[in-house]
Tab-separated table of C-alpha atoms in Angstrom:
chain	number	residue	atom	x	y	z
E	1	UNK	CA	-7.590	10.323	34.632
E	2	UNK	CA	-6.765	12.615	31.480
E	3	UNK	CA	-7.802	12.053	28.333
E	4	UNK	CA	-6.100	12.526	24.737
E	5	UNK	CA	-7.613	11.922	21.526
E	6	UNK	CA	-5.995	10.968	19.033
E	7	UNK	CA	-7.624	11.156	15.299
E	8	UNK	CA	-5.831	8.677	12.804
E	9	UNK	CA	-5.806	7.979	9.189
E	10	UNK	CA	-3.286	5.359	9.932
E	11	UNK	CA	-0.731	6.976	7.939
E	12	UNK	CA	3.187	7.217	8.374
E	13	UNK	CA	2.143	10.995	10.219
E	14	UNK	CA	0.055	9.578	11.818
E	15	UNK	CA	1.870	6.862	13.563
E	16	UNK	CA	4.871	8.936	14.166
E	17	UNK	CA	2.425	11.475	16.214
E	18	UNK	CA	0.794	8.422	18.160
E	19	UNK	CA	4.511	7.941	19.362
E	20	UNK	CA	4.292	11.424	21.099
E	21	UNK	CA	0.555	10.856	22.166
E	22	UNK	CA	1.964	7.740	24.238
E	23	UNK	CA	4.682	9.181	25.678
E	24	UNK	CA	2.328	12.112	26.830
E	25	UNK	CA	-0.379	10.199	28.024
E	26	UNK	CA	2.100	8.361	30.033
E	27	UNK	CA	3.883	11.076	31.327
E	28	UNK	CA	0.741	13.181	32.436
E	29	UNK	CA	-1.484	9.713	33.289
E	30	UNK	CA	-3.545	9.736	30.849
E	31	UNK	CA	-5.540	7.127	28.607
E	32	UNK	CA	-5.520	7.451	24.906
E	33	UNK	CA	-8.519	7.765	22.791
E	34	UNK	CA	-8.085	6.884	18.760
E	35	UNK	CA	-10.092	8.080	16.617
E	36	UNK	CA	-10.742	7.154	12.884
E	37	UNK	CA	-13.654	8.766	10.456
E	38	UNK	CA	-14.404	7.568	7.129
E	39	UNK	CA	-16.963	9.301	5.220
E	40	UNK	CA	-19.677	7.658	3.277
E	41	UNK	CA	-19.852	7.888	-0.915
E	42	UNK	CA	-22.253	10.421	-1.705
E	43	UNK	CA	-24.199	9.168	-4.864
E	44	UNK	CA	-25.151	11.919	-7.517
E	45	UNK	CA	-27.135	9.331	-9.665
E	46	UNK	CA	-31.222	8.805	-8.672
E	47	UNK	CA	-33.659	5.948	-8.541
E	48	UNK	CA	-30.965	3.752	-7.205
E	49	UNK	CA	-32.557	3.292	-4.115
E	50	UNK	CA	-31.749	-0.755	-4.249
E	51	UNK	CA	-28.150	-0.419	-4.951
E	52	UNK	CA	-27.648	2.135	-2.830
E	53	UNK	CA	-28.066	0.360	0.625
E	54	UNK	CA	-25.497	-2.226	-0.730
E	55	UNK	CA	-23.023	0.559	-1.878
E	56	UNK	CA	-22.964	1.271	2.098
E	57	UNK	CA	-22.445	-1.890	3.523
E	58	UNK	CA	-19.647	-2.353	0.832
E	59	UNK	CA	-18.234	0.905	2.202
E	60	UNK	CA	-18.201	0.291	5.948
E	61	UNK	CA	-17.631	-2.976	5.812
E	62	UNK	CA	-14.267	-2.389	4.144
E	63	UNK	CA	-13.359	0.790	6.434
E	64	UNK	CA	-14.349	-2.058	9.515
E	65	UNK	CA	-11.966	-4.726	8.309
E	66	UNK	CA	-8.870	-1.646	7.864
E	67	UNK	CA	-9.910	-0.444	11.121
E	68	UNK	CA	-9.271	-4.302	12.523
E	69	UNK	CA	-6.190	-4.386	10.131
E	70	UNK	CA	-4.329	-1.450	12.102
E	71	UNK	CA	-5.931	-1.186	15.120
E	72	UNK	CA	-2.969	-4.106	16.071
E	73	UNK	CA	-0.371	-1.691	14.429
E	74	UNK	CA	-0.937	0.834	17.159
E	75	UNK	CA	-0.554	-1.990	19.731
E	76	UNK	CA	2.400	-2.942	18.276
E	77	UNK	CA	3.915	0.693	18.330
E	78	UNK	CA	3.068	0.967	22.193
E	79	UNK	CA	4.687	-2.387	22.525
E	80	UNK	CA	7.977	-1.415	20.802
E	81	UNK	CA	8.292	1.471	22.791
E	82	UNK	CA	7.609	0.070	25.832
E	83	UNK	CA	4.239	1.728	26.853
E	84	UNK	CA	1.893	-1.120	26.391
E	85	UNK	CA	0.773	-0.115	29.309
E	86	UNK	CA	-0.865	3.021	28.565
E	87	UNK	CA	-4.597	2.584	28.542
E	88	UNK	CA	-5.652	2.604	24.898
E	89	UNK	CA	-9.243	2.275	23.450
E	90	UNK	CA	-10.355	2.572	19.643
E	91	UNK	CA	-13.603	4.424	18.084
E	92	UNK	CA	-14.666	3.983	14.512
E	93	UNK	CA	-17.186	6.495	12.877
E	94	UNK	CA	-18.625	7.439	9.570
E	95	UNK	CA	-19.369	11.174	8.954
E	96	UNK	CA	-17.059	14.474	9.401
E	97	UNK	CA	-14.030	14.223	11.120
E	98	UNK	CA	-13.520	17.769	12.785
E	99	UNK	CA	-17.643	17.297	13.676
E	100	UNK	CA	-16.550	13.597	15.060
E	101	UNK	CA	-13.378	15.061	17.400
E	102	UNK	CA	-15.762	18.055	18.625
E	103	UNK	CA	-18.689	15.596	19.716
E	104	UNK	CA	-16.082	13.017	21.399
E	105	UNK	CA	-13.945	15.698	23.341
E	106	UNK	CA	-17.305	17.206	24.687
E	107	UNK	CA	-18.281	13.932	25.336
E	108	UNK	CA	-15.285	12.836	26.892
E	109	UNK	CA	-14.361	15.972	28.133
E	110	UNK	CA	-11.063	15.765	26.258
E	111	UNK	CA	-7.836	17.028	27.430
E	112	UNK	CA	-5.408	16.755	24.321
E	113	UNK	CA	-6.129	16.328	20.921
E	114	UNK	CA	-2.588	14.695	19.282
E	115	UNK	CA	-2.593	14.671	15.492
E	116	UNK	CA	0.464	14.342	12.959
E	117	UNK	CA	0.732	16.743	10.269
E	118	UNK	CA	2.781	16.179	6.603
E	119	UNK	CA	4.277	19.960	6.765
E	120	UNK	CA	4.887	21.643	4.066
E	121	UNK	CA	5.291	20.597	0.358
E	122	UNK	CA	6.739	23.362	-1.719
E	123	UNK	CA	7.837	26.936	-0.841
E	124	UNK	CA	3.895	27.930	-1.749
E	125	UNK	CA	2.623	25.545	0.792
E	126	UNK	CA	1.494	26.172	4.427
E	127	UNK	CA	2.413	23.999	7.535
E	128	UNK	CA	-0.379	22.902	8.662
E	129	UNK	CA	-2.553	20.307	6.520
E	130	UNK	CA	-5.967	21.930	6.165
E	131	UNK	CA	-7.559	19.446	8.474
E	132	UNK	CA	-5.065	19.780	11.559
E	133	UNK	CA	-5.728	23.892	10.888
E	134	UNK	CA	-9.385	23.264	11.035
E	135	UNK	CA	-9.314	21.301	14.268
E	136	UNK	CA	-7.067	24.047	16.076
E	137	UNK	CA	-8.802	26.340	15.416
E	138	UNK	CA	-12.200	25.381	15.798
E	139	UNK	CA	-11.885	22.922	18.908
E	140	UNK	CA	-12.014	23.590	22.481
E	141	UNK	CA	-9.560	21.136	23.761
E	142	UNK	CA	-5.412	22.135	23.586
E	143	UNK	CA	-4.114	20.556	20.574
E	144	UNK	CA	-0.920	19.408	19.611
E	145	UNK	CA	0.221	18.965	16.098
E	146	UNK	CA	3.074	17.256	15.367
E	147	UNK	CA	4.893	17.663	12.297
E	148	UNK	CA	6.346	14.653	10.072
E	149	UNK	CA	9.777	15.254	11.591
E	150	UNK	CA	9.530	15.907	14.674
E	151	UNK	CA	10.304	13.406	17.031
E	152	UNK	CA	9.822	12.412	20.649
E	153	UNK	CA	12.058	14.413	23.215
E	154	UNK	CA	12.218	16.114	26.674
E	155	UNK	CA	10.401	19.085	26.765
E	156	UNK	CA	12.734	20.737	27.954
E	157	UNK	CA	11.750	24.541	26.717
E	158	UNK	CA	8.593	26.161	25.466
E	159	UNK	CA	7.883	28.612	23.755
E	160	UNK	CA	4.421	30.773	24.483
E	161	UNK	CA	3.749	33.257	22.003
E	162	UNK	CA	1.938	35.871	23.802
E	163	UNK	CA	0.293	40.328	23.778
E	164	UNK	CA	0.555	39.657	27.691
E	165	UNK	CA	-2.871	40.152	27.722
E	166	UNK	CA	-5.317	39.345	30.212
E	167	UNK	CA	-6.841	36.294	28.199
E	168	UNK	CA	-3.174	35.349	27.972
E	169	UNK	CA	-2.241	34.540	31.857
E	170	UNK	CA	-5.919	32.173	31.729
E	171	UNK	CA	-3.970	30.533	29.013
E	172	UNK	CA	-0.386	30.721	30.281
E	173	UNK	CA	-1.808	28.703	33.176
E	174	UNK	CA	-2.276	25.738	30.447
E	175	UNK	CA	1.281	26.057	30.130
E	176	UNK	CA	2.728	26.070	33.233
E	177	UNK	CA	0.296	22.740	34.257
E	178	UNK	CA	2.222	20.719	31.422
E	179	UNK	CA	5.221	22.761	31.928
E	180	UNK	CA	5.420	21.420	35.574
E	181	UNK	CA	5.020	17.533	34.204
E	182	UNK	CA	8.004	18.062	32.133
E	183	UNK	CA	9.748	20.178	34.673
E	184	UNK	CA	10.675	22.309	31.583
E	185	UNK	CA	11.083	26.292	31.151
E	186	UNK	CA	9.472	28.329	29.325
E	187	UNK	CA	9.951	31.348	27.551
E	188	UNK	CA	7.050	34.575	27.176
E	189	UNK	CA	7.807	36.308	23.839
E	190	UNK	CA	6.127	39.266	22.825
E	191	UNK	CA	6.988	40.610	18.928
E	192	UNK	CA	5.697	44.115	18.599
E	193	UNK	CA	6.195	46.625	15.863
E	194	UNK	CA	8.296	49.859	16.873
E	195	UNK	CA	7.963	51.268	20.157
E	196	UNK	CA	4.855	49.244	21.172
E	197	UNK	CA	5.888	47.192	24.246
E	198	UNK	CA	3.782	48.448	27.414
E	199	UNK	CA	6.286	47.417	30.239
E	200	UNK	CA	3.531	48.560	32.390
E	201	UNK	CA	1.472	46.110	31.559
E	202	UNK	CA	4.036	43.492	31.348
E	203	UNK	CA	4.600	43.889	34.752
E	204	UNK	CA	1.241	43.557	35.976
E	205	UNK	CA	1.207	40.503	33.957
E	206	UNK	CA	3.326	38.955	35.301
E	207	UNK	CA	2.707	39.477	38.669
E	208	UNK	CA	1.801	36.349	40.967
E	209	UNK	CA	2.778	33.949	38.288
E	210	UNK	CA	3.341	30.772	40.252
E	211	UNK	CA	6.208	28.689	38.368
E	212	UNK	CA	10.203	29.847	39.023
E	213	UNK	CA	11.364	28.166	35.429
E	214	UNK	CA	9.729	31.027	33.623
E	215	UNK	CA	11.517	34.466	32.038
E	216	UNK	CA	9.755	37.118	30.030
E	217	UNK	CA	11.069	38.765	26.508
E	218	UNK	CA	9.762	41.559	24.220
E	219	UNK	CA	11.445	42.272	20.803
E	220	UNK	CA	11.040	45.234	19.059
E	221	UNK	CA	10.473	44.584	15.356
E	222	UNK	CA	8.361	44.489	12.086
E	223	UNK	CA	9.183	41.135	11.056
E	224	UNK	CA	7.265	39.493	13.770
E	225	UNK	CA	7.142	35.650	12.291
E	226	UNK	CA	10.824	36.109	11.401
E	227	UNK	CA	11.915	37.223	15.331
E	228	UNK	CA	9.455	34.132	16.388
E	229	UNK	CA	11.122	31.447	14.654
E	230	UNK	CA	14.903	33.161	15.186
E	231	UNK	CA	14.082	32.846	18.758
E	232	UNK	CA	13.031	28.889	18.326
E	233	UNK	CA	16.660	28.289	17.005
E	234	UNK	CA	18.706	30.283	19.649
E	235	UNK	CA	16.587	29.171	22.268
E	236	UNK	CA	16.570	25.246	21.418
E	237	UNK	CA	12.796	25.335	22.133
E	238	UNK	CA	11.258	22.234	21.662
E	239	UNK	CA	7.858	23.138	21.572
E	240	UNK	CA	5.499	26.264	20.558
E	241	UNK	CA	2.959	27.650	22.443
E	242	UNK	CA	0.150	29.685	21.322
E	243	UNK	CA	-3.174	31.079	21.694
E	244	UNK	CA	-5.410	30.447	18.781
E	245	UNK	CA	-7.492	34.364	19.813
E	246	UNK	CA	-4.113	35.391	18.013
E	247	UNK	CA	-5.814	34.605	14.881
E	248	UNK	CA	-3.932	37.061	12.261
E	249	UNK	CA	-0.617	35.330	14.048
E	250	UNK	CA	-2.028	31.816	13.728
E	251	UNK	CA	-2.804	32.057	10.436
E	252	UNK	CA	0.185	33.933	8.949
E	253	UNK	CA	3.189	31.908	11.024
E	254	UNK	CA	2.264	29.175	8.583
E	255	UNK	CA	2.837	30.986	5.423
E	256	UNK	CA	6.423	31.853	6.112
E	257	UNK	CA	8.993	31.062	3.323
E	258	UNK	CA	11.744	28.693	3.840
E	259	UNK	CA	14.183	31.690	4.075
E	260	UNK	CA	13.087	32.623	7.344
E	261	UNK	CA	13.575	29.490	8.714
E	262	UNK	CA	10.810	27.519	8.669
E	263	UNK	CA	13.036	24.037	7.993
E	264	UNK	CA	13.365	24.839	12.708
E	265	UNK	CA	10.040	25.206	12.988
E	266	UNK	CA	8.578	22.184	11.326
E	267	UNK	CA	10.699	20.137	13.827
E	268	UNK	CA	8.773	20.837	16.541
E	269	UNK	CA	5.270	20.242	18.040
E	270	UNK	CA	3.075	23.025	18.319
E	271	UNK	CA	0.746	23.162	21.123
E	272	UNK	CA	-2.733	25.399	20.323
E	273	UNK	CA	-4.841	26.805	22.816
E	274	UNK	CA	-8.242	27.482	23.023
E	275	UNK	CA	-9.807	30.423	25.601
């Protein structure tokens, strides 16, 4: 059975992303793992060595007795949507959270990692919440982020942002296994500067693909984020594809300004891939 972990602070994000987690894991057959971290006070003051055992206990014992307080909540939400079924079980730990979700999903050899993200908060901000950035890019499991708004739907088309590189097809593979699920299409979109598209090397790439519901694009341009998230909005594509070696992509997608778009963008999940 597949497994998806699912960190939670228990917020409104975060509920709204279990939603998607359920539906996935019982699409795909897979049990859910949730995850919540709470980190301990540090204490700056010395020679409180009697207080501080009881500043601990205080502290876990009230993360403990939220953890029982919404642990029923995400019951509840399976139960409303009809997937009570779904195999669910709950961990609670103290200490760092993207540490925590490494350890588990090497543990558990983790499939998905599901989190909700706010999105942005003013035209300065980025997409991602520092913490969901952290975790794609620093964790070997695909992870999904969804965004506050975004909610549950056919996949019907993705998106996979790609150089057509060798790495790529590894990755494409990912794809095409969830793709399949879904029975959705997806779209290969290449954004290079000028003249830079190899069609060489696109075909080789695309050679012995195995999946029919799959088409191949390359657009010529400078504004590379701009094309990307055009594409999302002419394309109806419900969810974005990428590999996280793209790093100077990765990281600069999520600093576009509202006036290219980004208001299509934050509607959708975004699925991040690891090598």
């Amino acid at each position: 059975m597949k497994k998806i972990l699912f960190p939670t602070d228990f917020s409104e994000v975060a509920n709204n992303a279990f939603v998607y987690a359920l539906r996935l894991a019982d699409t795909i057959g897979a049990e859910i793992i949730t995850l919540h971290v709470y980190e301990l006070p540090q204490v700056d003051y010395i020679n409180v060595p009697v207080y501080l055992l009881d500043i601990y206990e205080v502290t876990e014992l009230s993360n403990f007795e939220n953890y029982k307080h919404h642990i029923p909540v995400l019951r509840d939400i399976a139960e409303r949507h009809k997937l009570g079924h779904v195999k669910i079980s709950n961990v609670l730990e103290s200490g760092n959270l993207i540490d925590s979700i490494n350890n588990i999903s090497g543990q558990e050899s983790i499939d998905y990692i599901v989190m909700g993200t706010k999105g942005a908060e003013g035209l300065a901000a980025t997409f991602l919440g520092s913490v969901t950035q952290k975790v794609m890019q620093h964790s070997k499991s695909v992870v999904l982020a969804i965004p506050n708004d975004c909610h549950y739907a056919n996949i019907q088309n993705i998106l996979f942002i790609t150089k057509y590189q060798l790495a790529d097809r590894e990755l494409l593979d990912k794809v095409i296994e969830l793709a399949r699920v879904f029975k959705s299409n997806i779209a290969c979109l290449q954004v290079v500067s000028g003249d830079g598209a190899d069609q060489r090397a696109i075909n080789e790439w695309t050679q012995g693909i195995n999946y029919e519901k799959i088409t191949f694009h390359t657009i010529s341009s400078e504004d590379v984020e701009g094309e990307i998230l055009n594409f999302i909005e002419t394309h109806t594509i419900d969810m974005l594809a990428m590999p996280k070696h793209h790093k100077s992509f990765f990281e600069s997608l999520f600093h576009v300004s509202l006036s290219k778009k980004l208001v299509f963008h934050l509607k959708i999940p975004i699925l991040a891939i690891h090598e």
